[in-house]
Amino acid sequence: MQQYDNFIGGEWVKGSSYFQNVNPSDVTDVVGDYAEASAEDVAAAVKAAVEALPEWASSTPQQRFQVLDAVGAEILARKEELGRLLSREEGKILAEGMGEVVRAGQIFKFFAGEALRLAGEHVPSVRPGVEVNVLREPVGVVGLITPWNFPIAIPAWKIAPALAYGNTVVLKPSEKAPASAWALTEMLSRADLPAGAFNLVMGQGQKVGEPLVTHPDVAAVSFTGSFAVGQRVAAACVQRQARVQLEMGGKNPLVVLDDADLDVAVACAINGAFYSTGQRCTASSRLIVTESIHDRFVERMVAHMQRLRVGDALDETTDIGPVIDEAQMSKNMHYIELAEKEGARRVFGGGRLQLDKNGYYMSPALFVDTTNDMRINREEVFGPVACVIRVRDYEEALAVANDTRFGLSAGICTTSLKHAHDFRQRVRAGLVMVNLPTAGVDYHVPFGGMKGSSYGPREQGAHAREFYTQIKTCYTKFA
Ligand code: NAP
């Protein structure tokens, strides 16, 4: 089995142990053995990033543009190979895997341009003869911690702005899907970067992530993952005054009003709830449906779900791939049992499937007769499980949509301009979708949530500079 090493200070560094990356569509298929970094490896990676900082922080915008543009171009040129690798290690279907790879390439190209566009401000002083310049500088060494469900796009949307604004980087990807991050690292290893400007350390969160988050020389940490781990990361960072940015879970509502176009509503719900096996932070897990359309909506959902094919992510006829691993499968099954105990009625799916391949397959589940106070509607499952909540009218739908500790994405299907407008204003979520699935976003605009879903400045788009740069205000008196 091929071994894949960590990348520290411009060198490939062997691990004292290796862990397996297994294909969730077929557990007999091992993608590779990946080096487990030690706490000493993490310290070496941070040291290398500290040493590379002066050179990269003083690089020209043109140098940064060239590095990021070249990586973006290579990702796009290799989209089929990388998309296949991603689907093989993560389990999303090939079209989604390739789509994610294209997204990563576009992000690198976008931030290549952003490197050229970084500007400060020149402000007239209130004092005569004085000039004020507000400059944006790199923050320093940035630690990036990423989850398994977008194994190339999320590393890309953290690495690209970090480097574009002159920071140096240590990346710790998820141990459940390290191959895409490793492939990205291999491209960066050939880029015209100073040794140590980009480092990869792989392995478990507690063994590798924690030493990174607590390292005194890591000036900023950008984390994407679960709420529980995010809180821990934030506490460690705040204690030592490191900058921190968290993107976490969701319990995203999709409101369907009586006046909705039923085809649009069902298409949004199927896509939002079940595509990518429901393993998206922006997945529509709460379908909040008004009375008159409720029965027709449920009937059409079930009819559509009967046509969804669950199978091997690499099979082009598959609509829904496997869940990531046995732990996630048990969690999904636990929530299905819990929902039934709470009184929810399962009208479709929710069973574990035995297919030809030995993978983690389950049929997407739809529950009706659920209420918003049930745990199934309050806690993130992170699987292909959606619940319908019947409501009287728009006002109740909005109240239910907002009654959650999360606030990542919220959608509404309606043909009423008045309700669409009101929803955009009053729903408490960082992303609002009208007649669109709650999942699926553009790469050139900010991404992030409110309440328990996010903490700190937004990721992506030009707004990413708020996290990856720091401000210096300079006063000059010309004698
Ligand atoms: P997770 O278990 O929180 O892990 C996220 C990352 O943190 C992994 O790399 C993990 O390492 C690492 N980690 C674990 N414990 C740590 C610790 N004590 N210190 C530092 N790092 C630690 O989340 P996940 O299961 O990978 O991802 C699913 C979650 O991510 C869901 O809640 C989903 O909603 C959220 N998500 C949010 C967004 C968003 O943008 N809002 C996007 C995608 C996913 P290992 O797992 O390798 O041990």
Short mmCIF file of C-alpha atoms and ligand atoms in Angstrom, two decimals:
data_model
loop_
_atom_site.label_atom_id
_atom_site.label_comp_id
_atom_site.label_asym_id
_atom_site.label_seq_id
_atom_site.Cartn_x
_atom_site.Cartn_y
_atom_site.Cartn_z
CA MET A 1 0.00 0.00 0.00
CA GLN A 2 1.33 3.43 -0.93
CA GLN A 3 2.32 5.63 1.98
CA TYR A 4 1.64 9.36 2.00
CA ASP A 5 3.83 11.53 4.21
CA ASN A 6 3.45 14.82 6.02
CA PHE A 7 4.92 17.94 4.43
CA ILE A 8 7.01 20.04 6.81
CA GLY A 9 9.49 22.81 6.02
CA GLY A 10 9.48 21.98 2.31
CA GLU A 11 10.26 18.26 2.88
CA TRP A 12 8.17 15.09 2.89
CA VAL A 13 8.44 13.71 6.42
CA LYS A 14 7.69 10.08 7.32
CA GLY A 15 5.33 9.30 10.18
CA SER A 16 6.23 6.99 13.06
CA SER A 17 2.88 5.37 12.28
CA TYR A 18 0.38 5.43 9.40
CA PHE A 19 -3.41 5.27 9.34
CA GLN A 20 -5.65 3.87 6.62
CA ASN A 21 -7.93 5.96 4.43
CA VAL A 22 -10.80 3.62 3.50
CA ASN A 23 -13.35 3.98 0.68
CA PRO A 24 -16.80 4.18 2.36
CA SER A 25 -18.43 2.73 -0.78
CA ASP A 26 -16.31 -0.41 -0.43
CA VAL A 27 -14.38 -0.95 2.78
CA THR A 28 -12.10 -3.50 1.11
CA ASP A 29 -10.68 -0.67 -1.01
CA VAL A 30 -7.95 1.22 0.87
CA VAL A 31 -7.13 4.58 -0.71
CA GLY A 32 -3.74 4.72 1.00
CA ASP A 33 -1.79 4.83 4.25
CA TYR A 34 -1.33 8.34 5.62
CA ALA A 35 1.37 9.46 8.04
CA GLU A 36 0.24 10.25 11.56
CA ALA A 37 2.01 13.41 12.76
CA SER A 38 3.38 13.57 16.29
CA ALA A 39 3.29 16.62 18.57
CA GLU A 40 6.98 17.12 17.60
CA ASP A 41 5.99 17.14 13.91
CA VAL A 42 3.39 19.82 14.64
CA ALA A 43 6.01 21.89 16.48
CA ALA A 44 8.43 21.46 13.54
CA ALA A 45 5.74 22.53 11.08
CA VAL A 46 4.95 25.66 13.11
CA LYS A 47 8.68 26.47 13.42
CA ALA A 48 9.08 26.13 9.64
CA ALA A 49 6.08 28.39 9.09
CA VAL A 50 7.52 30.99 11.51
CA GLU A 51 10.84 30.93 9.64
CA ALA A 52 9.18 31.25 6.22
CA LEU A 53 6.98 34.14 7.31
CA PRO A 54 9.33 37.13 6.69
CA GLU A 55 10.01 36.04 3.10
CA TRP A 56 6.42 35.21 2.17
CA ALA A 57 4.95 38.22 4.01
CA SER A 58 7.19 40.49 1.94
CA SER A 59 6.52 38.73 -1.38
CA THR A 60 4.96 40.84 -4.11
CA PRO A 61 1.30 40.54 -5.08
CA GLN A 62 2.53 39.24 -8.44
CA GLN A 63 4.42 36.35 -6.79
CA ARG A 64 1.35 35.42 -4.75
CA PHE A 65 -0.88 35.69 -7.80
CA GLN A 66 1.36 33.35 -9.76
CA VAL A 67 1.49 30.67 -7.06
CA LEU A 68 -2.28 30.65 -6.49
CA ASP A 69 -3.17 30.94 -10.16
CA ALA A 70 -0.89 28.01 -11.08
CA VAL A 71 -2.35 25.78 -8.36
CA GLY A 72 -5.89 26.76 -9.39
CA ALA A 73 -5.12 25.96 -13.03
CA GLU A 74 -3.66 22.57 -12.13
CA ILE A 75 -6.66 21.66 -9.97
CA LEU A 76 -9.02 22.52 -12.83
CA ALA A 77 -6.93 20.60 -15.37
CA ARG A 78 -6.99 17.49 -13.14
CA LYS A 79 -10.66 17.74 -12.13
CA GLU A 80 -11.61 14.22 -13.26
CA GLU A 81 -8.73 12.45 -11.51
CA LEU A 82 -9.11 14.54 -8.34
CA GLY A 83 -12.90 14.26 -8.42
CA ARG A 84 -12.60 10.47 -8.60
CA LEU A 85 -10.16 10.45 -5.68
CA LEU A 86 -12.47 12.67 -3.64
CA SER A 87 -15.54 10.50 -4.31
CA ARG A 88 -13.52 7.41 -3.51
CA GLU A 89 -12.36 8.67 -0.12
CA GLU A 90 -15.46 10.65 0.95
CA GLY A 91 -18.39 8.89 -0.73
CA LYS A 92 -20.11 11.78 -2.49
CA ILE A 93 -21.08 10.87 -6.06
CA LEU A 94 -18.69 11.55 -8.93
CA ALA A 95 -20.57 14.58 -10.27
CA GLU A 96 -20.45 16.15 -6.81
CA GLY A 97 -16.82 15.14 -6.33
CA MET A 98 -15.82 16.77 -9.60
CA GLY A 99 -17.97 19.79 -8.82
CA GLU A 100 -16.15 20.22 -5.53
CA VAL A 101 -12.76 19.97 -7.24
CA VAL A 102 -13.79 22.64 -9.75
CA ARG A 103 -14.89 24.78 -6.81
CA ALA A 104 -11.44 24.40 -5.23
CA GLY A 105 -9.76 25.45 -8.50
CA GLN A 106 -12.03 28.48 -8.82
CA ILE A 107 -11.28 29.49 -5.23
CA PHE A 108 -7.52 29.44 -5.85
CA LYS A 109 -7.99 31.52 -8.99
CA PHE A 110 -10.28 33.98 -7.19
CA PHE A 111 -7.74 34.52 -4.40
CA ALA A 112 -4.93 34.84 -6.96
CA GLY A 113 -6.81 37.95 -8.11
CA GLU A 114 -7.47 39.05 -4.53
CA ALA A 115 -3.71 39.05 -3.86
CA LEU A 116 -3.43 41.79 -6.49
CA ARG A 117 -6.41 43.73 -5.17
CA LEU A 118 -5.35 44.05 -1.53
CA ALA A 119 -5.34 47.75 -0.69
CA GLY A 120 -5.15 49.92 2.38
CA GLU A 121 -6.64 53.35 2.93
CA HIS A 122 -5.20 56.80 2.77
CA VAL A 123 -7.12 59.08 5.14
CA PRO A 124 -6.64 62.83 5.66
CA SER A 125 -5.68 63.51 9.27
CA VAL A 126 -7.63 65.83 11.54
CA ARG A 127 -4.27 67.42 12.30
CA PRO A 128 -2.54 69.71 9.79
CA GLY A 129 0.55 68.31 8.05
CA VAL A 130 -0.19 64.74 9.12
CA GLU A 131 -1.04 61.82 6.85
CA VAL A 132 -2.84 58.65 7.98
CA ASN A 133 -2.38 55.31 6.23
CA VAL A 134 -4.39 52.26 7.21
CA LEU A 135 -2.42 49.19 6.12
CA ARG A 136 -3.40 45.53 5.97
CA GLU A 137 -0.68 43.10 7.00
CA PRO A 138 -0.53 39.30 7.26
CA VAL A 139 -1.58 37.93 10.65
CA GLY A 140 1.33 35.46 10.82
CA VAL A 141 1.31 31.68 11.07
CA VAL A 142 -2.21 30.38 10.52
CA GLY A 143 -3.41 26.94 11.69
CA LEU A 144 -6.15 25.44 9.54
CA ILE A 145 -8.33 22.56 10.77
CA THR A 146 -10.79 21.02 8.34
CA PRO A 147 -13.56 18.36 8.33
CA TRP A 148 -14.01 15.37 6.02
CA ASN A 149 -17.17 16.35 4.15
CA PHE A 150 -15.58 18.85 1.73
CA PRO A 151 -12.05 17.43 1.72
CA ILE A 152 -10.68 19.70 -1.03
CA ALA A 153 -12.97 22.76 -1.10
CA ILE A 154 -12.65 23.63 2.59
CA PRO A 155 -8.84 23.32 2.69
CA ALA A 156 -8.83 25.43 -0.52
CA TRP A 157 -11.03 28.19 0.89
CA LYS A 158 -8.74 28.52 3.90
CA ILE A 159 -5.29 27.97 2.28
CA ALA A 160 -5.85 30.28 -0.71
CA PRO A 161 -6.77 33.45 1.25
CA ALA A 162 -4.17 32.69 3.94
CA LEU A 163 -1.40 32.64 1.32
CA ALA A 164 -2.91 35.42 -0.81
CA TYR A 165 -2.59 37.85 2.11
CA GLY A 166 0.98 36.80 2.99
CA ASN A 167 0.48 34.37 5.88
CA THR A 168 2.20 31.02 6.27
CA VAL A 169 0.16 27.91 6.91
CA VAL A 170 -0.04 24.64 8.83
CA LEU A 171 -3.00 22.50 7.65
CA LYS A 172 -4.51 19.62 9.64
CA PRO A 173 -7.16 17.91 7.49
CA SER A 174 -9.61 15.29 8.76
CA GLU A 175 -8.11 11.86 9.27
CA LYS A 176 -11.24 10.41 7.64
CA ALA A 177 -10.46 11.90 4.21
CA PRO A 178 -6.86 13.12 3.93
CA ALA A 179 -6.18 12.14 0.28
CA SER A 180 -7.61 15.27 -1.33
CA ALA A 181 -5.70 17.53 1.06
CA TRP A 182 -2.56 15.51 0.39
CA ALA A 183 -3.04 15.94 -3.39
CA LEU A 184 -3.43 19.68 -2.89
CA THR A 185 -0.27 19.69 -0.77
CA GLU A 186 1.63 17.88 -3.50
CA MET A 187 0.71 20.70 -5.91
CA LEU A 188 1.74 23.34 -3.36
CA SER A 189 5.04 21.46 -2.81
CA ARG A 190 5.92 22.24 -6.45
CA ALA A 191 4.78 25.88 -6.25
CA ASP A 192 7.18 28.79 -6.02
CA LEU A 193 6.75 29.17 -2.25
CA PRO A 194 9.51 29.53 0.36
CA ALA A 195 10.16 26.23 2.19
CA GLY A 196 7.87 26.17 5.23
CA ALA A 197 5.28 28.60 3.85
CA PHE A 198 2.85 25.70 3.59
CA ASN A 199 2.90 22.60 5.82
CA LEU A 200 0.66 19.56 6.13
CA VAL A 201 0.29 17.53 9.34
CA MET A 202 -2.16 14.63 9.26
CA GLY A 203 -3.75 12.53 11.98
CA GLN A 204 -6.29 12.68 14.79
CA GLY A 205 -7.78 15.87 16.15
CA GLN A 206 -6.67 15.38 19.73
CA LYS A 207 -3.13 14.30 18.84
CA VAL A 208 -2.45 16.71 15.97
CA GLY A 209 -5.16 19.39 16.00
CA GLU A 210 -4.81 20.24 19.67
CA PRO A 211 -1.03 20.90 19.66
CA LEU A 212 -1.61 23.15 16.65
CA VAL A 213 -4.43 25.12 18.27
CA THR A 214 -2.52 25.59 21.52
CA HIS A 215 0.88 26.44 19.98
CA PRO A 216 1.96 29.93 21.11
CA ASP A 217 3.40 30.78 17.66
CA VAL A 218 0.16 30.11 15.78
CA ALA A 219 -1.35 33.58 15.48
CA ALA A 220 -4.72 32.54 14.07
CA VAL A 221 -6.81 29.37 13.77
CA SER A 222 -9.52 28.80 11.19
CA PHE A 223 -11.64 25.77 12.08
CA THR A 224 -14.51 24.03 10.30
CA GLY A 225 -16.21 21.12 12.02
CA SER A 226 -18.66 20.25 14.76
CA PHE A 227 -20.01 22.62 17.40
CA ALA A 228 -18.49 20.65 20.29
CA VAL A 229 -14.95 20.67 18.89
CA GLY A 230 -15.34 24.27 17.72
CA GLN A 231 -16.09 25.44 21.24
CA ARG A 232 -12.96 23.72 22.50
CA VAL A 233 -10.83 25.25 19.76
CA ALA A 234 -12.23 28.71 20.48
CA ALA A 235 -11.61 28.40 24.22
CA ALA A 236 -7.97 27.43 23.62
CA CYS A 237 -7.44 30.31 21.19
CA VAL A 238 -9.14 33.00 23.25
CA GLN A 239 -7.12 32.03 26.30
CA ARG A 240 -3.86 32.81 24.53
CA GLN A 241 -5.33 35.71 22.49
CA ALA A 242 -5.00 33.99 19.13
CA ARG A 243 -7.40 35.03 16.42
CA VAL A 244 -10.08 32.39 15.79
CA GLN A 245 -12.72 31.70 13.16
CA LEU A 246 -15.24 28.83 13.47
CA GLU A 247 -17.65 27.36 10.92
CA MET A 248 -19.81 24.68 12.49
CA GLY A 249 -23.04 22.77 12.16
CA GLY A 250 -26.57 23.59 11.16
CA LYS A 251 -30.19 22.53 11.56
CA ASN A 252 -31.24 24.32 8.44
CA PRO A 253 -34.91 25.05 7.75
CA LEU A 254 -36.54 24.95 4.33
CA VAL A 255 -39.94 26.64 4.49
CA VAL A 256 -42.52 25.59 1.89
CA LEU A 257 -45.54 27.90 1.67
CA ASP A 258 -48.95 27.08 0.20
CA ASP A 259 -48.24 29.27 -2.82
CA ALA A 260 -44.94 27.50 -3.66
CA ASP A 261 -44.35 25.91 -7.03
CA LEU A 262 -44.52 22.26 -5.91
CA ASP A 263 -41.92 21.08 -8.44
CA VAL A 264 -39.46 23.71 -7.23
CA ALA A 265 -40.15 22.94 -3.56
CA VAL A 266 -39.68 19.18 -3.96
CA ALA A 267 -36.52 19.64 -6.05
CA CYS A 268 -35.08 22.01 -3.40
CA ALA A 269 -35.96 19.65 -0.56
CA ILE A 270 -34.56 16.52 -2.25
CA ASN A 271 -31.35 18.27 -3.18
CA GLY A 272 -30.94 20.10 0.14
CA ALA A 273 -31.78 17.16 2.38
CA PHE A 274 -30.27 14.15 0.62
CA TYR A 275 -27.61 15.09 -1.93
CA SER A 276 -24.08 14.45 -0.71
CA THR A 277 -25.81 11.89 1.54
CA GLY A 278 -27.09 14.76 3.71
CA GLN A 279 -23.52 15.28 4.93
CA ARG A 280 -23.47 19.03 4.41
CA CYS A 281 -23.48 21.72 7.07
CA THR A 282 -26.09 23.49 4.92
CA ALA A 283 -28.35 20.41 4.51
CA SER A 284 -32.12 21.03 4.83
CA SER A 285 -32.95 18.84 7.81
CA ARG A 286 -36.16 20.66 8.83
CA LEU A 287 -38.84 20.94 6.13
CA ILE A 288 -41.38 23.43 7.49
CA VAL A 289 -44.54 23.13 5.40
CA THR A 290 -47.83 25.06 5.59
CA GLU A 291 -51.11 23.17 5.89
CA SER A 292 -52.68 23.36 2.42
CA ILE A 293 -49.63 22.11 0.54
CA HIS A 294 -48.44 19.67 3.24
CA ASP A 295 -50.00 16.41 2.01
CA ARG A 296 -49.22 17.04 -1.67
CA PHE A 297 -45.62 17.93 -0.73
CA VAL A 298 -45.12 14.76 1.34
CA GLU A 299 -46.68 12.57 -1.34
CA ARG A 300 -44.39 14.03 -4.03
CA MET A 301 -41.34 13.74 -1.79
CA VAL A 302 -41.98 10.05 -1.19
CA ALA A 303 -42.57 9.44 -4.92
CA HIS A 304 -39.29 11.18 -5.72
CA MET A 305 -37.36 9.38 -2.99
CA GLN A 306 -38.47 6.01 -4.38
CA ARG A 307 -36.52 6.89 -7.54
CA LEU A 308 -33.25 7.82 -5.76
CA ARG A 309 -30.55 5.20 -6.26
CA VAL A 310 -28.25 4.58 -3.33
CA GLY A 311 -24.94 2.98 -4.27
CA ASP A 312 -21.22 3.17 -4.95
CA ALA A 313 -20.18 6.82 -5.28
CA LEU A 314 -18.12 5.99 -8.37
CA ASP A 315 -21.02 4.34 -10.21
CA GLU A 316 -22.44 6.97 -12.57
CA THR A 317 -26.03 5.81 -12.00
CA THR A 318 -25.85 6.49 -8.25
CA ASP A 319 -27.76 9.47 -6.81
CA ILE A 320 -26.72 9.03 -3.17
CA GLY A 321 -23.44 7.54 -2.01
CA PRO A 322 -22.60 5.94 1.34
CA VAL A 323 -22.24 7.68 4.69
CA ILE A 324 -18.65 8.30 5.70
CA ASP A 325 -18.05 5.52 8.24
CA GLU A 326 -19.49 3.12 10.80
CA ALA A 327 -19.56 5.76 13.55
CA GLN A 328 -21.68 8.10 11.40
CA MET A 329 -23.93 5.17 10.39
CA SER A 330 -24.55 4.31 14.06
CA LYS A 331 -25.28 7.96 14.80
CA ASN A 332 -27.82 8.11 11.93
CA MET A 333 -29.50 4.89 13.12
CA HIS A 334 -29.57 6.19 16.69
CA TYR A 335 -31.40 9.35 15.57
CA ILE A 336 -33.87 7.34 13.47
CA GLU A 337 -34.75 5.22 16.50
CA LEU A 338 -34.94 8.30 18.70
CA ALA A 339 -37.28 10.10 16.26
CA GLU A 340 -39.66 7.15 16.32
CA LYS A 341 -39.56 7.04 20.11
CA GLU A 342 -40.37 10.74 20.15
CA GLY A 343 -43.48 10.08 18.05
CA ALA A 344 -42.28 11.03 14.57
CA ARG A 345 -43.74 8.90 11.75
CA ARG A 346 -41.29 7.50 9.21
CA VAL A 347 -42.86 7.59 5.73
CA PHE A 348 -39.76 6.60 3.78
CA GLY A 349 -36.33 4.98 4.17
CA GLY A 350 -34.04 5.13 7.14
CA GLY A 351 -32.83 1.54 6.91
CA ARG A 352 -29.32 0.23 6.53
CA LEU A 353 -28.84 -1.32 3.07
CA GLN A 354 -26.80 -4.38 2.16
CA LEU A 355 -25.60 -3.91 -1.42
CA ASP A 356 -23.11 -5.87 -3.57
CA LYS A 357 -20.30 -3.70 -2.28
CA ASN A 358 -19.41 -3.73 1.39
CA GLY A 359 -20.04 -0.05 2.17
CA TYR A 360 -21.93 2.18 4.61
CA TYR A 361 -25.22 2.43 2.75
CA MET A 362 -28.58 3.62 4.03
CA SER A 363 -31.79 4.73 2.36
CA PRO A 364 -32.64 8.42 2.82
CA ALA A 365 -35.23 8.92 5.55
CA LEU A 366 -38.28 11.16 5.67
CA PHE A 367 -40.28 11.73 8.86
CA VAL A 368 -43.67 13.48 9.19
CA ASP A 369 -45.77 14.49 12.20
CA THR A 370 -42.70 15.96 13.84
CA THR A 371 -42.54 18.97 16.11
CA ASN A 372 -39.74 21.44 16.47
CA ASP A 373 -39.08 20.53 20.09
CA MET A 374 -38.14 16.91 19.24
CA ARG A 375 -34.42 16.17 19.50
CA ILE A 376 -34.46 15.03 15.86
CA ASN A 377 -35.32 18.64 14.98
CA ARG A 378 -32.90 20.27 17.40
CA GLU A 379 -29.64 18.31 17.01
CA GLU A 380 -27.54 17.97 13.87
CA VAL A 381 -27.66 14.39 12.53
CA PHE A 382 -25.35 14.95 9.55
CA GLY A 383 -26.93 12.22 7.44
CA PRO A 384 -29.72 11.73 4.85
CA VAL A 385 -32.52 12.31 7.35
CA ALA A 386 -35.19 15.02 6.99
CA CYS A 387 -38.26 15.86 9.07
CA VAL A 388 -41.44 17.59 7.97
CA ILE A 389 -42.94 20.05 10.48
CA ARG A 390 -46.51 21.06 9.64
CA VAL A 391 -47.36 24.72 10.40
CA ARG A 392 -50.46 26.93 10.00
CA ASP A 393 -49.07 29.88 8.08
CA TYR A 394 -46.05 31.97 7.16
CA GLU A 395 -45.68 33.60 10.59
CA GLU A 396 -45.57 30.23 12.34
CA ALA A 397 -43.15 28.91 9.70
CA LEU A 398 -40.80 31.83 10.32
CA ALA A 399 -40.98 31.40 14.09
CA VAL A 400 -40.18 27.67 13.78
CA ALA A 401 -37.35 28.36 11.31
CA ASN A 402 -35.77 30.74 13.83
CA ASP A 403 -36.33 28.48 16.84
CA THR A 404 -32.92 26.76 16.78
CA ARG A 405 -29.50 27.36 18.29
CA PHE A 406 -28.02 27.23 14.76
CA GLY A 407 -28.22 29.82 11.98
CA LEU A 408 -26.23 28.72 8.95
CA SER A 409 -28.59 28.50 5.96
CA ALA A 410 -32.36 29.01 5.65
CA GLY A 411 -34.54 28.57 2.58
CA ILE A 412 -38.06 29.42 1.51
CA CYS A 413 -40.08 28.19 -1.46
CA THR A 414 -42.79 30.68 -2.35
CA THR A 415 -44.15 32.69 -5.27
CA SER A 416 -45.04 35.56 -2.93
CA LEU A 417 -42.70 38.51 -3.28
CA LYS A 418 -43.94 39.81 0.07
CA HIS A 419 -43.06 36.62 1.96
CA ALA A 420 -39.74 36.17 0.15
CA HIS A 421 -38.76 39.72 1.05
CA ASP A 422 -39.91 39.41 4.65
CA PHE A 423 -38.11 36.06 5.08
CA ARG A 424 -34.83 37.51 3.81
CA GLN A 425 -35.10 40.24 6.41
CA ARG A 426 -36.32 38.34 9.46
CA VAL A 427 -34.77 34.89 9.27
CA ARG A 428 -31.71 34.53 11.52
CA ALA A 429 -29.24 32.79 9.23
CA GLY A 430 -26.04 33.77 7.47
CA LEU A 431 -27.23 32.36 4.13
CA VAL A 432 -30.77 32.81 2.82
CA MET A 433 -32.12 30.96 -0.21
CA VAL A 434 -35.34 31.82 -2.04
CA ASN A 435 -36.60 29.02 -4.31
CA LEU A 436 -33.17 27.41 -4.08
CA PRO A 437 -31.82 24.53 -1.99
CA THR A 438 -30.29 25.53 1.38
CA ALA A 439 -27.01 23.96 0.18
CA GLY A 440 -25.01 25.15 -2.82
CA VAL A 441 -23.25 28.50 -2.79
CA ASP A 442 -21.07 30.70 -5.00
CA TYR A 443 -17.32 30.88 -4.45
CA HIS A 444 -16.82 34.65 -4.74
CA VAL A 445 -19.08 35.87 -1.92
CA PRO A 446 -18.99 35.48 1.88
CA PHE A 447 -20.03 32.21 3.50
CA GLY A 448 -20.99 31.67 7.11
CA GLY A 449 -23.73 31.64 9.67
CA MET A 450 -25.22 33.25 12.75
CA LYS A 451 -25.76 32.02 16.31
CA GLY A 452 -24.20 28.60 17.08
CA SER A 453 -23.16 27.95 13.46
CA SER A 454 -20.29 30.40 13.18
CA TYR A 455 -17.96 32.58 15.18
CA GLY A 456 -15.65 35.30 13.93
CA PRO A 457 -15.40 36.96 10.53
CA ARG A 458 -16.87 35.37 7.40
CA GLU A 459 -14.96 33.00 5.13
CA GLN A 460 -14.66 33.33 1.34
CA GLY A 461 -15.00 36.18 -1.09
CA ALA A 462 -13.21 39.46 -0.50
CA HIS A 463 -14.50 39.37 3.11
CA ALA A 464 -11.94 36.64 3.87
CA ARG A 465 -9.38 39.42 4.28
CA GLU A 466 -11.00 40.43 7.59
CA PHE A 467 -9.67 37.23 9.16
CA TYR A 468 -6.42 36.77 7.24
CA THR A 469 -5.10 40.33 7.58
CA GLN A 470 -4.52 42.65 10.50
CA ILE A 471 -4.73 46.40 10.49
CA LYS A 472 -1.93 48.84 11.18
CA THR A 473 -2.70 52.57 11.34
CA CYS A 474 0.32 54.75 10.46
CA TYR A 475 0.58 58.50 11.14
CA THR A 476 3.25 60.50 9.32
CA LYS A 477 4.17 64.14 9.78
CA PHE A 478 6.24 65.52 6.98
CA ALA A 479 8.59 67.96 8.69
P1 NAP B 1 -15.20 17.39 13.83
O1 NAP B 1 -15.29 16.06 14.41
O2 NAP B 1 -15.49 18.57 14.69
O3 NAP B 1 -13.73 17.53 13.22
C1 NAP B 1 -13.31 18.67 12.50
C2 NAP B 1 -11.80 18.72 12.52
O4 NAP B 1 -11.37 19.01 13.86
C3 NAP B 1 -11.13 17.40 12.14
O5 NAP B 1 -9.96 17.65 11.41
C4 NAP B 1 -10.83 16.80 13.50
O6 NAP B 1 -9.84 15.83 13.48
C5 NAP B 1 -10.41 18.03 14.26
N1 NAP B 1 -10.44 17.89 15.72
C6 NAP B 1 -11.13 17.00 16.47
N2 NAP B 1 -10.87 17.20 17.79
C7 NAP B 1 -10.01 18.24 17.87
C8 NAP B 1 -9.38 18.92 18.94
N3 NAP B 1 -9.59 18.58 20.21
N4 NAP B 1 -8.55 19.96 18.65
C9 NAP B 1 -8.34 20.34 17.38
N5 NAP B 1 -8.90 19.72 16.32
C10 NAP B 1 -9.74 18.69 16.54
O7 NAP B 1 -16.16 17.54 12.53
P2 NAP B 1 -16.30 16.51 11.32
O8 NAP B 1 -17.04 15.31 11.77
O9 NAP B 1 -14.99 16.36 10.63
O10 NAP B 1 -17.23 17.37 10.33
C11 NAP B 1 -18.62 17.44 10.44
C12 NAP B 1 -19.04 18.74 11.09
O11 NAP B 1 -18.50 19.83 10.37
C13 NAP B 1 -20.54 18.93 11.06
O12 NAP B 1 -20.96 19.45 12.30
C14 NAP B 1 -20.74 19.96 9.96
O13 NAP B 1 -21.92 20.71 10.07
C15 NAP B 1 -19.52 20.80 10.11
N6 NAP B 1 -19.23 21.54 8.89
C16 NAP B 1 -19.42 22.89 8.90
C17 NAP B 1 -19.19 23.62 7.74
C18 NAP B 1 -19.38 25.11 7.72
O14 NAP B 1 -18.76 25.76 6.89
N7 NAP B 1 -20.20 25.66 8.59
C19 NAP B 1 -18.75 22.98 6.59
C20 NAP B 1 -18.56 21.60 6.63
C21 NAP B 1 -18.79 20.88 7.78
P3 NAP B 1 -10.14 14.27 13.16
O15 NAP B 1 -11.58 14.14 12.79
O16 NAP B 1 -9.22 13.96 12.05
O17 NAP B 1 -9.83 13.52 14.41
#
